[in-house]
mmCIF file of C-alpha atoms and ligand atoms in Angstrom:
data_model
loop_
_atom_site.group_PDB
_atom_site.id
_atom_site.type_symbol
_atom_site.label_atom_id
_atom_site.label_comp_id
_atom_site.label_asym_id
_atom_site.label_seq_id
_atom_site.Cartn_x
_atom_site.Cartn_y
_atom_site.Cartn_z
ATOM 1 C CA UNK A 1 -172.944 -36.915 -318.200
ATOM 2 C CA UNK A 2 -171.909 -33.511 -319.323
ATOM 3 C CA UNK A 3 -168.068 -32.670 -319.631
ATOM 4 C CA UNK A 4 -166.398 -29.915 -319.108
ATOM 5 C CA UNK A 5 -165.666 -27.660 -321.779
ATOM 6 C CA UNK A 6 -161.844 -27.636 -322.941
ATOM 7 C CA UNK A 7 -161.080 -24.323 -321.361
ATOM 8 C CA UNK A 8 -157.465 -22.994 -322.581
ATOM 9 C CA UNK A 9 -155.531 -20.140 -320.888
ATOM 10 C CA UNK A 10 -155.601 -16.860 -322.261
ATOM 11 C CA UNK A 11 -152.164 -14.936 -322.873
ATOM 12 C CA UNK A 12 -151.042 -12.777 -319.842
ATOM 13 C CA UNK A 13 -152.606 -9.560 -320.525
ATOM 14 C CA UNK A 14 -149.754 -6.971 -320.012
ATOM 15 C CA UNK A 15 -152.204 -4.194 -318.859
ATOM 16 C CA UNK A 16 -155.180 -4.454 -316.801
ATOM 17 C CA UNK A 17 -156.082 -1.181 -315.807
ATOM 18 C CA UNK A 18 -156.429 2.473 -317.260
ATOM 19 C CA UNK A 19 -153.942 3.106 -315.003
ATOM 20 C CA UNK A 20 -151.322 0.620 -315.708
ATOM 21 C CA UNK A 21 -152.421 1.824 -319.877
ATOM 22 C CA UNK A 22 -151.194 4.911 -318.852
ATOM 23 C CA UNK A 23 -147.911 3.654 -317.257
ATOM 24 C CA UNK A 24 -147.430 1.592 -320.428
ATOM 25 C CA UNK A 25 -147.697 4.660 -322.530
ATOM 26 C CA UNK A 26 -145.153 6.585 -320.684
ATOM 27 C CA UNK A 27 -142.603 4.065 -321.146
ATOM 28 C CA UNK A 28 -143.228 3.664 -324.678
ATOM 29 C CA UNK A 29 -142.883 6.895 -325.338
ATOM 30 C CA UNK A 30 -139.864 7.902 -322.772
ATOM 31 C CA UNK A 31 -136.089 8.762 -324.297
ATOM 32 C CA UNK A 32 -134.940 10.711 -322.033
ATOM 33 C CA UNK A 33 -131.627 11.468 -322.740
ATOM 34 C CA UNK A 34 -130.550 11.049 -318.615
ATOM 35 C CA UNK A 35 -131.651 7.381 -319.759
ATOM 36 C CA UNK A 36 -130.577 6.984 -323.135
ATOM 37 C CA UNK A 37 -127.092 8.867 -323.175
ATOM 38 C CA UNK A 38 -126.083 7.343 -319.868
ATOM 39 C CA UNK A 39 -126.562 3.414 -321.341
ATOM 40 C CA UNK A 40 -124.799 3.839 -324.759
ATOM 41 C CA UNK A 41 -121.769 4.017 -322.832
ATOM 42 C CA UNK A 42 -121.348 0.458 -322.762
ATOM 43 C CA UNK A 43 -124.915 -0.711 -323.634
ATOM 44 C CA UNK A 44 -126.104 -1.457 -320.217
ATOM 45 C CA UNK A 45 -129.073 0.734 -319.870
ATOM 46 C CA UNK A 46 -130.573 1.821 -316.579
ATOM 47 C CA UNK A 47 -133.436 3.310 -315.734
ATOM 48 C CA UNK A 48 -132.792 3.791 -312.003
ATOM 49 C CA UNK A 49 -131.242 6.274 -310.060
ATOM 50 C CA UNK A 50 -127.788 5.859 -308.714
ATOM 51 C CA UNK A 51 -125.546 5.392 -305.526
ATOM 52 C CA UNK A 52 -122.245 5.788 -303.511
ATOM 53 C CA UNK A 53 -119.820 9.019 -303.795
ATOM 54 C CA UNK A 54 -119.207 10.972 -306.483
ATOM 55 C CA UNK A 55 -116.249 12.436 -308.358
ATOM 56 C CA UNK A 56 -116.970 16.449 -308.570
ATOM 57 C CA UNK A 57 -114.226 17.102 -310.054
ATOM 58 C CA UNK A 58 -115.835 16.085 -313.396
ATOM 59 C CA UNK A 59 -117.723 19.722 -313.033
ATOM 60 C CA UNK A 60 -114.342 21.844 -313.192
ATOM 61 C CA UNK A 61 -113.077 20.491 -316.899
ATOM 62 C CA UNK A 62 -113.649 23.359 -318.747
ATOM 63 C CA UNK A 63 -114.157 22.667 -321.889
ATOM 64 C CA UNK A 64 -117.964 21.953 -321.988
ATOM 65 C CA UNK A 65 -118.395 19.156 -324.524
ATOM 66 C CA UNK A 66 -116.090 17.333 -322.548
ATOM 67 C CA UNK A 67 -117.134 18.499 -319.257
ATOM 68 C CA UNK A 68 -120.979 16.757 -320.572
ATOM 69 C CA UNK A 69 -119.097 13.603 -321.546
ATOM 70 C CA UNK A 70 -117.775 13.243 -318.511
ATOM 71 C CA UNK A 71 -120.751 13.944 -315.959
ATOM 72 C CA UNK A 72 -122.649 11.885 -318.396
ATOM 73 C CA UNK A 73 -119.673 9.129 -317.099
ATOM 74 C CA UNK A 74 -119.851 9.667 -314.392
ATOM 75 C CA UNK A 75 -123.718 9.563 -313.517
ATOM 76 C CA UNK A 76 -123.909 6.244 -315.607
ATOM 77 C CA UNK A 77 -120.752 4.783 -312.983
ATOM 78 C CA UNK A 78 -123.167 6.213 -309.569
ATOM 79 C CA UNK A 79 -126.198 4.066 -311.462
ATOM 80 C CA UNK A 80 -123.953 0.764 -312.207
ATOM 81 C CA UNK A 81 -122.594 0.614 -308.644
ATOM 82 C CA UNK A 82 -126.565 0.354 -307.897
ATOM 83 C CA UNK A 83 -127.083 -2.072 -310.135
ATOM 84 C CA UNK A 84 -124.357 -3.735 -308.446
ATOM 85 C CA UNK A 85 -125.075 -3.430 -305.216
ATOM 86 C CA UNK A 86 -128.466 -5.093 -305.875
ATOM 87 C CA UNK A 87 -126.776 -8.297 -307.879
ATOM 88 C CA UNK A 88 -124.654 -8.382 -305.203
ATOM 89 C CA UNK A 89 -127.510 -9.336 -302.511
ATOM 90 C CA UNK A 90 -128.909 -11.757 -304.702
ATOM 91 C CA UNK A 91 -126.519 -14.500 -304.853
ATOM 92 C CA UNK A 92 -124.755 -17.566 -304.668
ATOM 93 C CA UNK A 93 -126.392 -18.287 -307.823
ATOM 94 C CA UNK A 94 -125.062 -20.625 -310.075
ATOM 95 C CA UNK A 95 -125.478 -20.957 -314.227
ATOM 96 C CA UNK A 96 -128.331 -23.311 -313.948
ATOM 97 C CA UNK A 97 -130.129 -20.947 -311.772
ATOM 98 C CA UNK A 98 -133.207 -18.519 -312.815
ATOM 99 C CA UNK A 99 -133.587 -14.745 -311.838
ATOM 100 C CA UNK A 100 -136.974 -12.735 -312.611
ATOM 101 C CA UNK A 101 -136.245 -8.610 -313.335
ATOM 102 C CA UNK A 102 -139.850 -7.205 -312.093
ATOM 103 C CA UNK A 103 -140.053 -4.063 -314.494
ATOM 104 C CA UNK A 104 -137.080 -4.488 -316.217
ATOM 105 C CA UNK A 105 -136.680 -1.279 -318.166
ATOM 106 C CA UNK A 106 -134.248 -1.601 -320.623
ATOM 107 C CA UNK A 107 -132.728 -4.057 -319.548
ATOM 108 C CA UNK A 108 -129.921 -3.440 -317.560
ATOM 109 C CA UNK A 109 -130.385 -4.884 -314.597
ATOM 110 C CA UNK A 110 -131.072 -8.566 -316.055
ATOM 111 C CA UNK A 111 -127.352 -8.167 -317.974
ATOM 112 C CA UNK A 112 -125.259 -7.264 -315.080
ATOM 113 C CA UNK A 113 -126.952 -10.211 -312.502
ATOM 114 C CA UNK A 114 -126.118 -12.253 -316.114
ATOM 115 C CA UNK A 115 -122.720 -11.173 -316.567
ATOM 116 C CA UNK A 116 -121.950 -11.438 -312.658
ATOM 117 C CA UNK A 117 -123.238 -14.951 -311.999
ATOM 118 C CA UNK A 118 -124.305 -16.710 -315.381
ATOM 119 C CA UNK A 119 -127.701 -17.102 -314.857
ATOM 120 C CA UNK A 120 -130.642 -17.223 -316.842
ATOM 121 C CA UNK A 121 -132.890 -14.277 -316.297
ATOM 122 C CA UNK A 122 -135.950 -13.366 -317.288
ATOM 123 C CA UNK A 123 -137.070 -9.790 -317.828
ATOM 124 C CA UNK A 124 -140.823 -8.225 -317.788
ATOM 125 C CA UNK A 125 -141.873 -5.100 -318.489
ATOM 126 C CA UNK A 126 -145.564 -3.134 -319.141
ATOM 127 C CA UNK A 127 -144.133 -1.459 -321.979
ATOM 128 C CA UNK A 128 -143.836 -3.394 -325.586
ATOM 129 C CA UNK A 129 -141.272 -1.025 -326.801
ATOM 130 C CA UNK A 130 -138.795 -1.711 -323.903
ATOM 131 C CA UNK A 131 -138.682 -5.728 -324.308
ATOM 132 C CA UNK A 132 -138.043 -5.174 -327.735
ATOM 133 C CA UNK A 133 -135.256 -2.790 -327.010
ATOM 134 C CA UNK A 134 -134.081 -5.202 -324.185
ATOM 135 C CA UNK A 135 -134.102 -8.237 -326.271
ATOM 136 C CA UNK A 136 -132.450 -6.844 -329.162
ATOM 137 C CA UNK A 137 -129.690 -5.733 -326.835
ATOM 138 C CA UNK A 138 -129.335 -9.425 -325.444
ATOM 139 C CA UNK A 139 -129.180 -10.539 -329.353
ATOM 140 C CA UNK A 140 -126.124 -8.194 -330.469
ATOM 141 C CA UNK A 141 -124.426 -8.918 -326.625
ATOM 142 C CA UNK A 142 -124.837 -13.004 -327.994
ATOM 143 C CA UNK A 143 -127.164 -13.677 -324.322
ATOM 144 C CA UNK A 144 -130.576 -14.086 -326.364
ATOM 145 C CA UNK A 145 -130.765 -17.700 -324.700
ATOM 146 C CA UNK A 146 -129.998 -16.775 -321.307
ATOM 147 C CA UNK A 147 -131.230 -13.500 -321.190
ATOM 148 C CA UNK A 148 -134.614 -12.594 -322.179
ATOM 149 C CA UNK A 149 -137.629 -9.918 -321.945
ATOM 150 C CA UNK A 150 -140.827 -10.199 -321.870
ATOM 151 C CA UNK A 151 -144.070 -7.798 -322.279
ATOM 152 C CA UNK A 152 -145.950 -8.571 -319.572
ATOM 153 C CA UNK A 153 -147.268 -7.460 -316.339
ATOM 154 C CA UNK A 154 -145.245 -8.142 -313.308
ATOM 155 C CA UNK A 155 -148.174 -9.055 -311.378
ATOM 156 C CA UNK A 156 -149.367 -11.672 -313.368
ATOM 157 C CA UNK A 157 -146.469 -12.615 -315.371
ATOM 158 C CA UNK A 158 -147.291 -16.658 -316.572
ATOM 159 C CA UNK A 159 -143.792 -17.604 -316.123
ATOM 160 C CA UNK A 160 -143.591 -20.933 -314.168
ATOM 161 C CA UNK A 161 -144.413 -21.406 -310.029
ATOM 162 C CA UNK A 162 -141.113 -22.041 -307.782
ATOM 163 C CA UNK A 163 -138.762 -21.940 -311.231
ATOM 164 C CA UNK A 164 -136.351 -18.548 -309.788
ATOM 165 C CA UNK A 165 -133.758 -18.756 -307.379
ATOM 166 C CA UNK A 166 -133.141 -14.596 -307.034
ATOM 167 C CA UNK A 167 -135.967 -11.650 -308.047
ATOM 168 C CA UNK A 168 -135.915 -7.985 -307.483
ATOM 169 C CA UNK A 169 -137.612 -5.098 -308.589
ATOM 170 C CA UNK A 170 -135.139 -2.104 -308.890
ATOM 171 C CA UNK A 171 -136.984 1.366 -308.764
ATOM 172 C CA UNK A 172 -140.161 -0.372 -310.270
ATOM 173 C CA UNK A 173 -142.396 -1.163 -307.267
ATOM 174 C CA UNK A 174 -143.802 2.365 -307.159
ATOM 175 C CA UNK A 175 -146.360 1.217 -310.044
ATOM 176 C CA UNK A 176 -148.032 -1.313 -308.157
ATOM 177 C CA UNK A 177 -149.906 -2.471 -305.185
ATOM 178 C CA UNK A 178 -147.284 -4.358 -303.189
ATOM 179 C CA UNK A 179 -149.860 -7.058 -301.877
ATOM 180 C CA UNK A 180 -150.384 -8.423 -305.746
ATOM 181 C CA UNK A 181 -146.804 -7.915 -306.578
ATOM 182 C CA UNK A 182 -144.951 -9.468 -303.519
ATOM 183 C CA UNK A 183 -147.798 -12.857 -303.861
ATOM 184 C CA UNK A 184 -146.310 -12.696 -307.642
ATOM 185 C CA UNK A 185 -142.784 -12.931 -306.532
ATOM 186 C CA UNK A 186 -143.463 -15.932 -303.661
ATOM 187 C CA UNK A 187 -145.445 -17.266 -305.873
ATOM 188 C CA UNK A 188 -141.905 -17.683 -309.062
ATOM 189 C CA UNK A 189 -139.544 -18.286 -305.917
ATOM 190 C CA UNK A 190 -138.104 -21.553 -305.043
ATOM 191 C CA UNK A 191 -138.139 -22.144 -301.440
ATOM 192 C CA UNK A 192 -135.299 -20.269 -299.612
ATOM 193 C CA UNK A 193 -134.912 -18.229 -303.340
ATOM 194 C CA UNK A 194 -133.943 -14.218 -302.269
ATOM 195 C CA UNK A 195 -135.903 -11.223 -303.148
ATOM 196 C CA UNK A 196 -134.415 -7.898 -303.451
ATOM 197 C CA UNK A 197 -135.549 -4.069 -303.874
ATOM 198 C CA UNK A 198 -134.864 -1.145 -304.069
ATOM 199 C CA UNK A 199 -137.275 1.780 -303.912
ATOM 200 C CA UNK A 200 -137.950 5.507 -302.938
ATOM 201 C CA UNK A 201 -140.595 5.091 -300.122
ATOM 202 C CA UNK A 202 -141.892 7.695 -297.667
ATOM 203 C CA UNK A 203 -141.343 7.554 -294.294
ATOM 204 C CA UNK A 204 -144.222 6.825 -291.616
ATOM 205 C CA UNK A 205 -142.666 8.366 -288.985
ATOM 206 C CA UNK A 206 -142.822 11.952 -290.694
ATOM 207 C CA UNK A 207 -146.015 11.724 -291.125
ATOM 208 C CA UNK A 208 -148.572 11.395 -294.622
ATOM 209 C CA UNK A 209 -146.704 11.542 -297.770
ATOM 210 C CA UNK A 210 -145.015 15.058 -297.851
ATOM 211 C CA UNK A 211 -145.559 17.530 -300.895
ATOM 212 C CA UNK A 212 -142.175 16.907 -302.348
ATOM 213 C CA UNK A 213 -143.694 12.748 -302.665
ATOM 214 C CA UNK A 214 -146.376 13.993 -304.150
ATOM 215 C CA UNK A 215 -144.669 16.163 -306.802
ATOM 216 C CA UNK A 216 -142.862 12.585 -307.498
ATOM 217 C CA UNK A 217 -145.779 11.090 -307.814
ATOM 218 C CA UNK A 218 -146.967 13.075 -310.339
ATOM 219 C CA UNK A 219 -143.974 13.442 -312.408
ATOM 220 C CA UNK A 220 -143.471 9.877 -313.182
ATOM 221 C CA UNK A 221 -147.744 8.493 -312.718
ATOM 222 C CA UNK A 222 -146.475 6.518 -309.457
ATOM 223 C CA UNK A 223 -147.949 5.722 -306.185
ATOM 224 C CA UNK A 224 -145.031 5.494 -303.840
ATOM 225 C CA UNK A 225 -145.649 3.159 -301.166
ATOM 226 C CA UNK A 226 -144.751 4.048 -297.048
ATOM 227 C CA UNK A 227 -141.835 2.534 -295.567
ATOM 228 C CA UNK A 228 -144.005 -0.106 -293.541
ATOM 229 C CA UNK A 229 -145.969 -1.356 -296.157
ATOM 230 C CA UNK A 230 -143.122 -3.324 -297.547
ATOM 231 C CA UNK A 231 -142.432 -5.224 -294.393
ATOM 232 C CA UNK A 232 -146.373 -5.592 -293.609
ATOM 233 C CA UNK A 233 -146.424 -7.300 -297.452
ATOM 234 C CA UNK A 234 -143.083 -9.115 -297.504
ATOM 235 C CA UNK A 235 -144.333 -10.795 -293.753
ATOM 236 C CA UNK A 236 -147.949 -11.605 -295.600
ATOM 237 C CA UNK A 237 -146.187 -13.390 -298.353
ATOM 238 C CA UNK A 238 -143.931 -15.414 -297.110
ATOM 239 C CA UNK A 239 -140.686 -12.981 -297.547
ATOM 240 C CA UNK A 240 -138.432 -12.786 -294.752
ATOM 241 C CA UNK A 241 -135.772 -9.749 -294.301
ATOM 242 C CA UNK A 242 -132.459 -10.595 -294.113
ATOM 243 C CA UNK A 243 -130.951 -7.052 -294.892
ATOM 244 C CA UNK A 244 -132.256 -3.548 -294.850
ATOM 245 C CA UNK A 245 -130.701 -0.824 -295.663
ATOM 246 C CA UNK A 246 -130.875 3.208 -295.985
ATOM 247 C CA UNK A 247 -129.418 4.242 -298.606
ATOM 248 C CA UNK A 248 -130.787 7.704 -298.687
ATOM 249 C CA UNK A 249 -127.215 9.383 -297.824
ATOM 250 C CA UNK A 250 -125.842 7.313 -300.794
ATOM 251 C CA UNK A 251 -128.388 8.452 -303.385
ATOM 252 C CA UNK A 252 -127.559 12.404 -302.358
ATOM 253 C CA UNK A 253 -124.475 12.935 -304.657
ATOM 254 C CA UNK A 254 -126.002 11.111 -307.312
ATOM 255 C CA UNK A 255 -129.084 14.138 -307.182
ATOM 256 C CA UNK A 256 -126.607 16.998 -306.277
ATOM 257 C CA UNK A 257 -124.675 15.788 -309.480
ATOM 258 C CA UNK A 258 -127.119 14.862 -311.880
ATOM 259 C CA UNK A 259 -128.520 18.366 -311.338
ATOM 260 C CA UNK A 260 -125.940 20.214 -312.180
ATOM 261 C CA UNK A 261 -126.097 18.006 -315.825
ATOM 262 C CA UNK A 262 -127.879 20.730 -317.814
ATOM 263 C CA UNK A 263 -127.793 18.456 -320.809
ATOM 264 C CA UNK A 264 -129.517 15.778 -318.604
ATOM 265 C CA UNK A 265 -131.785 16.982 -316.030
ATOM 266 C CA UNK A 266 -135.024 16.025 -316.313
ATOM 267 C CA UNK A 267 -136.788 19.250 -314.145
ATOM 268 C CA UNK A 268 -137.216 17.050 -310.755
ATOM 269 C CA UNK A 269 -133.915 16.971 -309.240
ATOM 270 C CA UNK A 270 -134.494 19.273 -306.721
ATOM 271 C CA UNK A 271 -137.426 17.788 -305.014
ATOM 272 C CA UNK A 272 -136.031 14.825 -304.780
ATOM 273 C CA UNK A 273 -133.125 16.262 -302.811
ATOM 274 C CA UNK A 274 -135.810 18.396 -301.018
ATOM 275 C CA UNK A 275 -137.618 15.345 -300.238
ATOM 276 C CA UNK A 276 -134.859 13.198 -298.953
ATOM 277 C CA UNK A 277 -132.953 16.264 -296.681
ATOM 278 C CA UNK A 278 -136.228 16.759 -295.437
ATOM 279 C CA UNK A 279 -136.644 13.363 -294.115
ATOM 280 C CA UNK A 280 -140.196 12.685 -295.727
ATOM 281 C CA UNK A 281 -138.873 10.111 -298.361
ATOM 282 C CA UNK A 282 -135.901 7.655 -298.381
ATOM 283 C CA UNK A 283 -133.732 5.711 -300.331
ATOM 284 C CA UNK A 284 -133.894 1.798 -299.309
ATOM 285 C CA UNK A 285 -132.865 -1.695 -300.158
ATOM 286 C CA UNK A 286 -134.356 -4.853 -298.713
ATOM 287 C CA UNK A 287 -133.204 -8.375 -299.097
ATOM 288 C CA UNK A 288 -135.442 -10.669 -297.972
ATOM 289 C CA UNK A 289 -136.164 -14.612 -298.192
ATOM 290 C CA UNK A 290 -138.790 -16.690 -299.321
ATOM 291 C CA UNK A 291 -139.382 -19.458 -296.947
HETATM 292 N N1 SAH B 301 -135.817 -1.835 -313.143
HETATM 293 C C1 SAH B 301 -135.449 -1.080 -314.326
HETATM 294 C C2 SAH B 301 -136.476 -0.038 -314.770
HETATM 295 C C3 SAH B 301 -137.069 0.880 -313.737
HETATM 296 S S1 SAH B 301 -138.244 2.010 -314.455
HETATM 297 C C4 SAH B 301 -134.098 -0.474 -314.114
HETATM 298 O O1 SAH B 301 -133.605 -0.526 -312.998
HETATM 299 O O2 SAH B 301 -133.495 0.026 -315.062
HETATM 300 C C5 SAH B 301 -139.834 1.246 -314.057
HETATM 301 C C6 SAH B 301 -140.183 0.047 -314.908
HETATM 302 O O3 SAH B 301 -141.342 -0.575 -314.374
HETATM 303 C C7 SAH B 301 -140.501 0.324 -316.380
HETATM 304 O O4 SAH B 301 -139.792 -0.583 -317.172
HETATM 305 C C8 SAH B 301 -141.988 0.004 -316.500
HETATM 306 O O5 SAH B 301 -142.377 -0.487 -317.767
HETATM 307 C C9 SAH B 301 -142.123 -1.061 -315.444
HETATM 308 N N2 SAH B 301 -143.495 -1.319 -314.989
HETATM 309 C C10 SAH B 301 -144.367 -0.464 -314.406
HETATM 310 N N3 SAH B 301 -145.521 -1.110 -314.117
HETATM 311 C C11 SAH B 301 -145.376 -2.386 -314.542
HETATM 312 C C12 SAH B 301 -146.208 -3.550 -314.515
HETATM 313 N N4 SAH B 301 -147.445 -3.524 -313.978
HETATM 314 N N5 SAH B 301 -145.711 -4.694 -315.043
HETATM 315 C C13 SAH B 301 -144.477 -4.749 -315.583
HETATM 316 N N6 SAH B 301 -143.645 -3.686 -315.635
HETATM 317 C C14 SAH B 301 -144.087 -2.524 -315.113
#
């Protein structure tokens, strides 16, 4: 009789792909200070873009150190109310619950559904430099045991089946083929658990991906997805909607702000306001169920 040799699992590999290499590198290497300047205002750092109306009035103080202090302030309140519009859709959740961050950033995102509902979350990111920037974060805020990042890949993550009650992936889904990703997500969901996202995607009913996408694309090594192909992966995996939402008219004073920010504009602020007025890309969130 021959046995089976003792086989043990390897340790999630964070990147499996040139590509997703290439991702990593970018993130490592990123401090941009529309990223960096905008969290140390109360160390909740973002790295997504931002929603709701804007106060303009921020662009008339004239004296210009203070006039950059206070778009900065205002750009980083546009990016919170996203961040809490998105823990908003993912509850009840109670302190014993578990929420998964799919590409976590720095971390922002796993703090504020913490802080909201008391939950445990876990965090994962491609890019070694950002869980250890997340995590130390967590440590000085005193949430190292409830809060914590990993680096890993979000589409093979080893954390445990059916342990989450809530997941999302804010502005991160762009880096991934949905198929693998979504089957990740059903896959850490309890029954009835909630996904949520929120994502640039273009729109099928203008047609292919317009130049504007493309030049988004490029800027940030991303492969945004069309509009349908999150509802054709969400029904193949099990995720129900249960609320969609444009939110392309709410992301527009966010872009007309930010580029007026000369001490934070990042060079692609136009095309995405070009994209979205031109109705080839949108802003959207999607709630959806795991049954
Ligand atoms: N959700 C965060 C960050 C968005 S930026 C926020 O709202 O602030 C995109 C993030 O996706 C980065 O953290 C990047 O490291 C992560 N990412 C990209 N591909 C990934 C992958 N395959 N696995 C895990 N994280 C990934």
């Amino acid at each position: 009789m021959t046995t089976a040799p003792h086989v043990t699992s390897a340790a999630p590999v964070p990147t499996q792909s040139t590509y997703q290499s290439r991702v990593a590198e970018y993130w490592n290497a990123e401090e941009n200070p529309v990223n960096l300047e905008l969290g140390k205002i109360d160390d909740l750092y973002h790295h997504h873009y931002g929603i709701g109306p804007a106060d303009n009035s921020v662009l008339d103080e004239p004296d210009p150190a203070r006039r950059n202090d206070r778009l900065t302030a205002e750009l980083h309140r546009l990016e919170h109310a996203q961040a809490n519009f998105l823990a908003d859709r993912l509850g009840p959740l109670a302190p014993t619950d578990r929420v998964f961050d799919a590409g976590c950033g720095r971390g922002g995102g796993s703090v504020v559904a913490h802080l909201r509902y008391g939950c445990q979350a876990d965090g994962v990111t491609i890019s070694a430099k950002q869980a250890d920037f997340a995590n130390a974060q967590a440590a000085e805020r005193g949430i190292d045991g409830q809060v914590r990042y990993h680096h890993r890949n979000m589409l093979d993550t080893g954390l445990p089946t059916g342990a989450f009650a809530a997941s999302w992936n804010n502005e991160s889904t762009m880096y991934v083929e949905l198929e693998l990703l979504l089957a990740e997500h059903t896959r850490l969901l309890r029954r009835g658990g909630r996904y949520v996202v929120i994502t640039g995607c273009y729109n099928d009913s203008y047609g292919q991906a317009s130049r504007e996408v493309s030049l988004i694309n490029a800027h940030y090594i991303c492969d945004i997805h069309p509009r349908s192909e999150y509802f054709r992966a969400m029904a193949r995996n099990r995720l129900v909607p249960v609320h969609v939402e444009d939110l392309t008219e709410a992301a527009l004073p966010y872009w007309e702000l930010r580029k007026q920010a000369d001490h934070l504009v990042t060079g692609i602020e136009d095309t995405f306001l070009t994209a979205y007025k031109n109705g080839s890309f949108q802003y959207r969130m999607i709630a959806a169920d795991r049954v």
